[in-house]
Coordinates of C-alpha atoms and ligand atoms in Angstrom, one line a residue:
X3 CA 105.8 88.0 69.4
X4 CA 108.3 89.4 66.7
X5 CA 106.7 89.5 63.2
X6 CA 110.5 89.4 61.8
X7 CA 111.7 86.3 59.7
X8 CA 113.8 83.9 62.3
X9 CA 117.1 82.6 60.9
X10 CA 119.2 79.9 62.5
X11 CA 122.6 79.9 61.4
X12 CA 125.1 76.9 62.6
X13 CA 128.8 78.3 63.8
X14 CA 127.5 81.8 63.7
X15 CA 130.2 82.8 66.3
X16 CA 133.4 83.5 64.2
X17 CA 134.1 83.9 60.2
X18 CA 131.7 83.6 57.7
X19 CA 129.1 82.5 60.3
X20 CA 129.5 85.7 61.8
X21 CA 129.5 87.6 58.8
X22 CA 126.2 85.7 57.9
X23 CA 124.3 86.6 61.1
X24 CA 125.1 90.0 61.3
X25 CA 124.2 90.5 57.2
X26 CA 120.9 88.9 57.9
X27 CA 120.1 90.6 61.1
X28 CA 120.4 93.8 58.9
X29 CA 117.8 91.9 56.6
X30 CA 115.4 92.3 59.3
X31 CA 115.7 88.9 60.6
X32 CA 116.1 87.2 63.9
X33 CA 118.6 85.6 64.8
X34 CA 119.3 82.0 66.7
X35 CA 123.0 80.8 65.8
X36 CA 125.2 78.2 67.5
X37 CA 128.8 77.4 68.2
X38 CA 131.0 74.6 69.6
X39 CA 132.8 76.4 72.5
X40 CA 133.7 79.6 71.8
X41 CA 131.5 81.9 74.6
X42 CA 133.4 85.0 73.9
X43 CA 133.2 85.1 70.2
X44 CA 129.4 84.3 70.5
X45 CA 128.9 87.2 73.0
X46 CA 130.3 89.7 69.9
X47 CA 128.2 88.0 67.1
X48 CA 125.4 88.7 69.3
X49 CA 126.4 92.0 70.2
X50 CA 126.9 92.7 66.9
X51 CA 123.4 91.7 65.3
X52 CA 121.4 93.2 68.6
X53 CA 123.3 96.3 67.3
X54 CA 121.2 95.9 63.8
X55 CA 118.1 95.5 66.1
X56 CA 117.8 91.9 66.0
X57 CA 116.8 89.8 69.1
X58 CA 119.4 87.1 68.8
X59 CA 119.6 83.6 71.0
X60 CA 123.1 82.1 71.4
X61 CA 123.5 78.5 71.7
X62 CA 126.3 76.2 72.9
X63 CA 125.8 73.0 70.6
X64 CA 127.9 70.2 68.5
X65 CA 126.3 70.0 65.9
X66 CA 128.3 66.3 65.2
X67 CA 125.5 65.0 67.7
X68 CA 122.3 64.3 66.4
X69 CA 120.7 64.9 69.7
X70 CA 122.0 68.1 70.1
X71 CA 121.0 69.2 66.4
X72 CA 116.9 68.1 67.7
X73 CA 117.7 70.5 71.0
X74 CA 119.2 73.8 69.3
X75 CA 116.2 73.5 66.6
X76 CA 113.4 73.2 69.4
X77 CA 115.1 76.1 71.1
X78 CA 115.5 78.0 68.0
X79 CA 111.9 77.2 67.2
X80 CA 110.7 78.7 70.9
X81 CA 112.3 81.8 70.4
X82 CA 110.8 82.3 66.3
X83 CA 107.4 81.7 68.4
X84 CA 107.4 78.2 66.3
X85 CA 108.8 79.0 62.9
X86 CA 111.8 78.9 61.4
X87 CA 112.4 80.8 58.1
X88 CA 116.0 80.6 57.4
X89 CA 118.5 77.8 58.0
X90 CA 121.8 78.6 56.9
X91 CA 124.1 75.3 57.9
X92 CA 127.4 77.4 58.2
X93 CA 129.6 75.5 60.6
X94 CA 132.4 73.1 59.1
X95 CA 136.2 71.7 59.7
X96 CA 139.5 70.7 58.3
X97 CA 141.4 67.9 59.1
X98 CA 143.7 68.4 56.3
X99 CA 146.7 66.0 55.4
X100 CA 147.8 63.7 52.5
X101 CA 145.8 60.7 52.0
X102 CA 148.2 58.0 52.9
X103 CA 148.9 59.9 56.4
X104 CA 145.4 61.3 57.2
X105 CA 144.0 59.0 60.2
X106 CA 140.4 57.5 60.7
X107 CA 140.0 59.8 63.2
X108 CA 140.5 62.9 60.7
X109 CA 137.9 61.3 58.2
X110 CA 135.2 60.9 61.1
X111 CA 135.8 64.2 62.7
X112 CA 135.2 66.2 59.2
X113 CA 132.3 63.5 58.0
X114 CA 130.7 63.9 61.6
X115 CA 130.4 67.6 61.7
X116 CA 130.4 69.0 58.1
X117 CA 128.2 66.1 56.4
X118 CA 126.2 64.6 59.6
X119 CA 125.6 67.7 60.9
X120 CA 124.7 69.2 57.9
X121 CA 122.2 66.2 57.5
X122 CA 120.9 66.6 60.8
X123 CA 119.9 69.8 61.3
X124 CA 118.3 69.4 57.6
X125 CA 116.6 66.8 58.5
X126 CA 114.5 68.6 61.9
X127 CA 114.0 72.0 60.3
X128 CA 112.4 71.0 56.7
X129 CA 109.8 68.9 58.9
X130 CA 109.1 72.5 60.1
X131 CA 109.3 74.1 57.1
X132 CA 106.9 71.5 55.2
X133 CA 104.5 72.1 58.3
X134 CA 104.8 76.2 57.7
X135 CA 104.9 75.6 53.7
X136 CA 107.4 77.8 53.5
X137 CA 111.4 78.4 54.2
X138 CA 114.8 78.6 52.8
X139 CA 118.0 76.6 53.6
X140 CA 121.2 77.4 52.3
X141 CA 124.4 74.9 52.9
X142 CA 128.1 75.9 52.6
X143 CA 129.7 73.9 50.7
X144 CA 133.2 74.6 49.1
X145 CA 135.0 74.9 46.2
X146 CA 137.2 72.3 47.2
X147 CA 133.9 69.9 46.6
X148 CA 133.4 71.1 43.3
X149 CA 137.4 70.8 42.2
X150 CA 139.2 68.7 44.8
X151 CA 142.2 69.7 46.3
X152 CA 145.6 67.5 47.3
X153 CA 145.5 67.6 51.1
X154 CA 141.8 67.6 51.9
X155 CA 140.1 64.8 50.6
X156 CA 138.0 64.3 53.5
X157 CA 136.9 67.5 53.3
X158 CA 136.2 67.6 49.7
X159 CA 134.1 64.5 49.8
X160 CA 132.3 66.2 53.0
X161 CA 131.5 69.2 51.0
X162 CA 130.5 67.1 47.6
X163 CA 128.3 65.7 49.9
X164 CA 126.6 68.7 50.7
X165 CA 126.3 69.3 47.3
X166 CA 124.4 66.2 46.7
X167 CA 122.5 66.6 49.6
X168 CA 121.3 70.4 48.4
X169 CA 120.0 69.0 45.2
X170 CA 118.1 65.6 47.0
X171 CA 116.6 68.2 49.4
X172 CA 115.7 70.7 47.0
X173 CA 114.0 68.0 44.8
X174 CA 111.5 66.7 48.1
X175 CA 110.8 70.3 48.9
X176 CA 110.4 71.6 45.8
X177 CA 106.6 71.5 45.7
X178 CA 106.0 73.2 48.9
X179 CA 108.8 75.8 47.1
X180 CA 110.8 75.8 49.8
X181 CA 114.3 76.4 48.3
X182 CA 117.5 74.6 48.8
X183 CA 120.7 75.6 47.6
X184 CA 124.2 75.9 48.3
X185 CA 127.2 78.7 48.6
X186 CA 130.9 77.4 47.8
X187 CA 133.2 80.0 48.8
X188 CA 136.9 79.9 47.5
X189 CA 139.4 81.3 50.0
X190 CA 138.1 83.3 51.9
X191 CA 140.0 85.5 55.5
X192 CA 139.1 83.3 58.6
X193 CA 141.1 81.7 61.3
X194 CA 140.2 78.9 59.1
X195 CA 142.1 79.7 56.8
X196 CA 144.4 82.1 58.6
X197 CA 146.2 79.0 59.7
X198 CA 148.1 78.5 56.3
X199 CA 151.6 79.5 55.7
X200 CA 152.6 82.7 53.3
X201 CA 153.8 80.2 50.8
X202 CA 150.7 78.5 50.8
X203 CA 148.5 81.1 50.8
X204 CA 150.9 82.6 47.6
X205 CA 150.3 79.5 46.0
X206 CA 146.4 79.6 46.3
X207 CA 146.5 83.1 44.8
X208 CA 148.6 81.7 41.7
X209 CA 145.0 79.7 41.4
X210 CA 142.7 82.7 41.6
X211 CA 141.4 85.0 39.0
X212 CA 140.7 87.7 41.1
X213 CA 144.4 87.3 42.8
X214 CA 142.6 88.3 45.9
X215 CA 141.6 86.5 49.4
X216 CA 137.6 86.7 49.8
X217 CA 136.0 88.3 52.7
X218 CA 133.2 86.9 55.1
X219 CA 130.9 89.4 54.0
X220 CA 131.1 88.4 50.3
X221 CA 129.9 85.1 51.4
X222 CA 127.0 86.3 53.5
X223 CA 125.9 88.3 50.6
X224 CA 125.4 85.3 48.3
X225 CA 123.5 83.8 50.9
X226 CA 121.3 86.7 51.8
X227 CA 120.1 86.8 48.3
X228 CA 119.5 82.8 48.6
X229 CA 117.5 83.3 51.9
X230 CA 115.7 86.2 50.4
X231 CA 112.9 86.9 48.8
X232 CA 114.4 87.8 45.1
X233 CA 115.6 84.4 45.1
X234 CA 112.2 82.6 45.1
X235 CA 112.4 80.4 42.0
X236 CA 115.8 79.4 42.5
X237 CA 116.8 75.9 43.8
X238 CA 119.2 73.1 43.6
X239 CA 121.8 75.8 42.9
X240 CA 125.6 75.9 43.8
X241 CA 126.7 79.9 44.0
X242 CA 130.9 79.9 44.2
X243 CA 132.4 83.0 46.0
X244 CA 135.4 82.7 45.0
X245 CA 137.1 85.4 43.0
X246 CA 137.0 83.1 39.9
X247 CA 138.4 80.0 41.5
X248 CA 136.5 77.0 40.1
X249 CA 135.9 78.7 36.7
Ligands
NAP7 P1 135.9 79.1 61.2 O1 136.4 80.6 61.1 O2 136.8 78.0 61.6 O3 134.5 79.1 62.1 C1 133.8 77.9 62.2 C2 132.6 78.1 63.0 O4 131.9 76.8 63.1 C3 132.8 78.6 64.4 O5 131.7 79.4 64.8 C4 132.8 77.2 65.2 O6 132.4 77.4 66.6 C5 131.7 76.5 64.4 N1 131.8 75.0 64.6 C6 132.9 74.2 64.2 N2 132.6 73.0 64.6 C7 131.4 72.9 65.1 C8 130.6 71.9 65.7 N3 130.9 70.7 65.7 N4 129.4 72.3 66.2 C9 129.0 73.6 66.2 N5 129.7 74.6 65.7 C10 130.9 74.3 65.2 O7 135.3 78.7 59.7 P2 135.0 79.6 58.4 O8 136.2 79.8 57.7 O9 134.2 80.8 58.8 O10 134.1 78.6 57.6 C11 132.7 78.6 57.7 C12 132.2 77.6 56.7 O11 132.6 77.9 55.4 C13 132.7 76.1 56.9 O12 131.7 75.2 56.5 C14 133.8 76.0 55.9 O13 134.1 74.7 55.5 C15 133.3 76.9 54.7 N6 134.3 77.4 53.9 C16 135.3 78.2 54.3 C17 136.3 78.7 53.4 C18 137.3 79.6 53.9 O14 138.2 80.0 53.0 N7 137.3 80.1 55.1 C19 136.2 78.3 52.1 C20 135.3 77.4 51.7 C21 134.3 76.9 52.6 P3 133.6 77.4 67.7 O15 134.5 78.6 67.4 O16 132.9 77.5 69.0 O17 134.3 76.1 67.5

């Protein structure tokens, strides 16, 4: 059995998922990561961390299903030979529009996967972690939770919610001092965000101290030091990446 840390990171196949897995594979770790459909993009995260010497399990899961949240964690549990260090609950959507136009369907989708999901694979790995008295989950957030933003306020409540949810969790675990805390990155290049317009994108600039897009690997920084070991007596915490955004 491996004696390396095992991490599970959710949508690990493209952007700042990627990034994640690939930063903590060179921390040593293991790595079990997930991702909705994408089979090629998973193939290259995976390549990509075995190439930092990780042994790395990909799995196809929607993490919007509470069912399949209980199945990846078992699996990810087999493979860490019964622990899991690390949880790093990465994957998230947009269903962006204004208010009086966005649809049910655009609130559920973005509650389902960014909030529920967060919530359910929170919920299966801290009984784990309380068993192992020890671990370290970090949630993305955004800085959109922490600001708002006109156009996405079914993402911005999904991603307050994470917030909240950081701080109740960190509370319950704190005396087994298993940390909890969150990342809020600003804009940052992904096909997430690769999807806005050059007037857009000009506009969110304007907004930014740094007058600078964020990269992946500035994220997965700022939660390698929150699923490290320097960061021990740190909980509860929100760390923006964001160039100076939400100043
Ligand atoms: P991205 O490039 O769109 O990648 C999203 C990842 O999540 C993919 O691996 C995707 O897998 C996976 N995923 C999506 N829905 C899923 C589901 N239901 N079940 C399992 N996996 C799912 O996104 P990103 O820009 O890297 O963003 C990553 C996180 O950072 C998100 O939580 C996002 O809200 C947050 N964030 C991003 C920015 C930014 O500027 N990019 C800013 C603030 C916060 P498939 O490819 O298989 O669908």
């Amino acid at each position: 059995m491996s004696e390396k840390k095992l991490a599970l990171v959710t949508g690990g196949s493209r952007g700042i998922g990627r990034a994640i897995c690939v930063r903590l594979a060179r921390m040593d770790c293991d790595i079990v990561f997930n991702y909705r459909s994408g089979s090629e993009a998973a193939e290259e995260t995976k390549k990509l961390c075995e190439e930092k010497g990780a042994r790395v399990l990909a799995v196809q899961a929607d993490i919007a299903s509470s069912a399949e949240c209980d199945e990846l964690i078992r699996q990810a549990a087999e493979f860490g030979g019964g622990r899991i260090d690390i949880l790093v609950n990465n994957a998230g959507i947009t269903k962006d529009g204004l208010l009086g136009r966005m649809k049910d369907e655009d609130l559920d989708a973005v509650l389902e996967v960014n909030l529920k999901g967060t919530f359910y694979m929170m919920r299966g790995v801290s009984k784990l972690m309380l068993r192992q008295k020890a671990g370290k989950i970090v949630n993305m957030s955004s800085v959109v939770g922490i600001m708002g933003n006109a156009g996405q306020v079914n993402y911005a409540a999904s991603k307050a919610a994470v917030i909240g949810m950081t701080k109740s969790l960190a509370r319950e675990l704190a005396t087994r001092k298993i940390t909890v805390n969150a990342v809020a990155p600003g804009m940052i290049g992904t096909d997430m965000t690769g999807a806005l317009s050059d007037a857009a994108k000009e506009k969110i600039l304007e907004g930014i101290p740094f007058h600078a897009i964020g990269e992946p690997e500035d994220v997965a920084n700022a939660v390698a030091f929150l699923a490290g070991e320097e960061s021990g007596y740190i909980t509860g915490q929100v760390i923006c990446v964001d160039g100076g955004m939400a100043i």
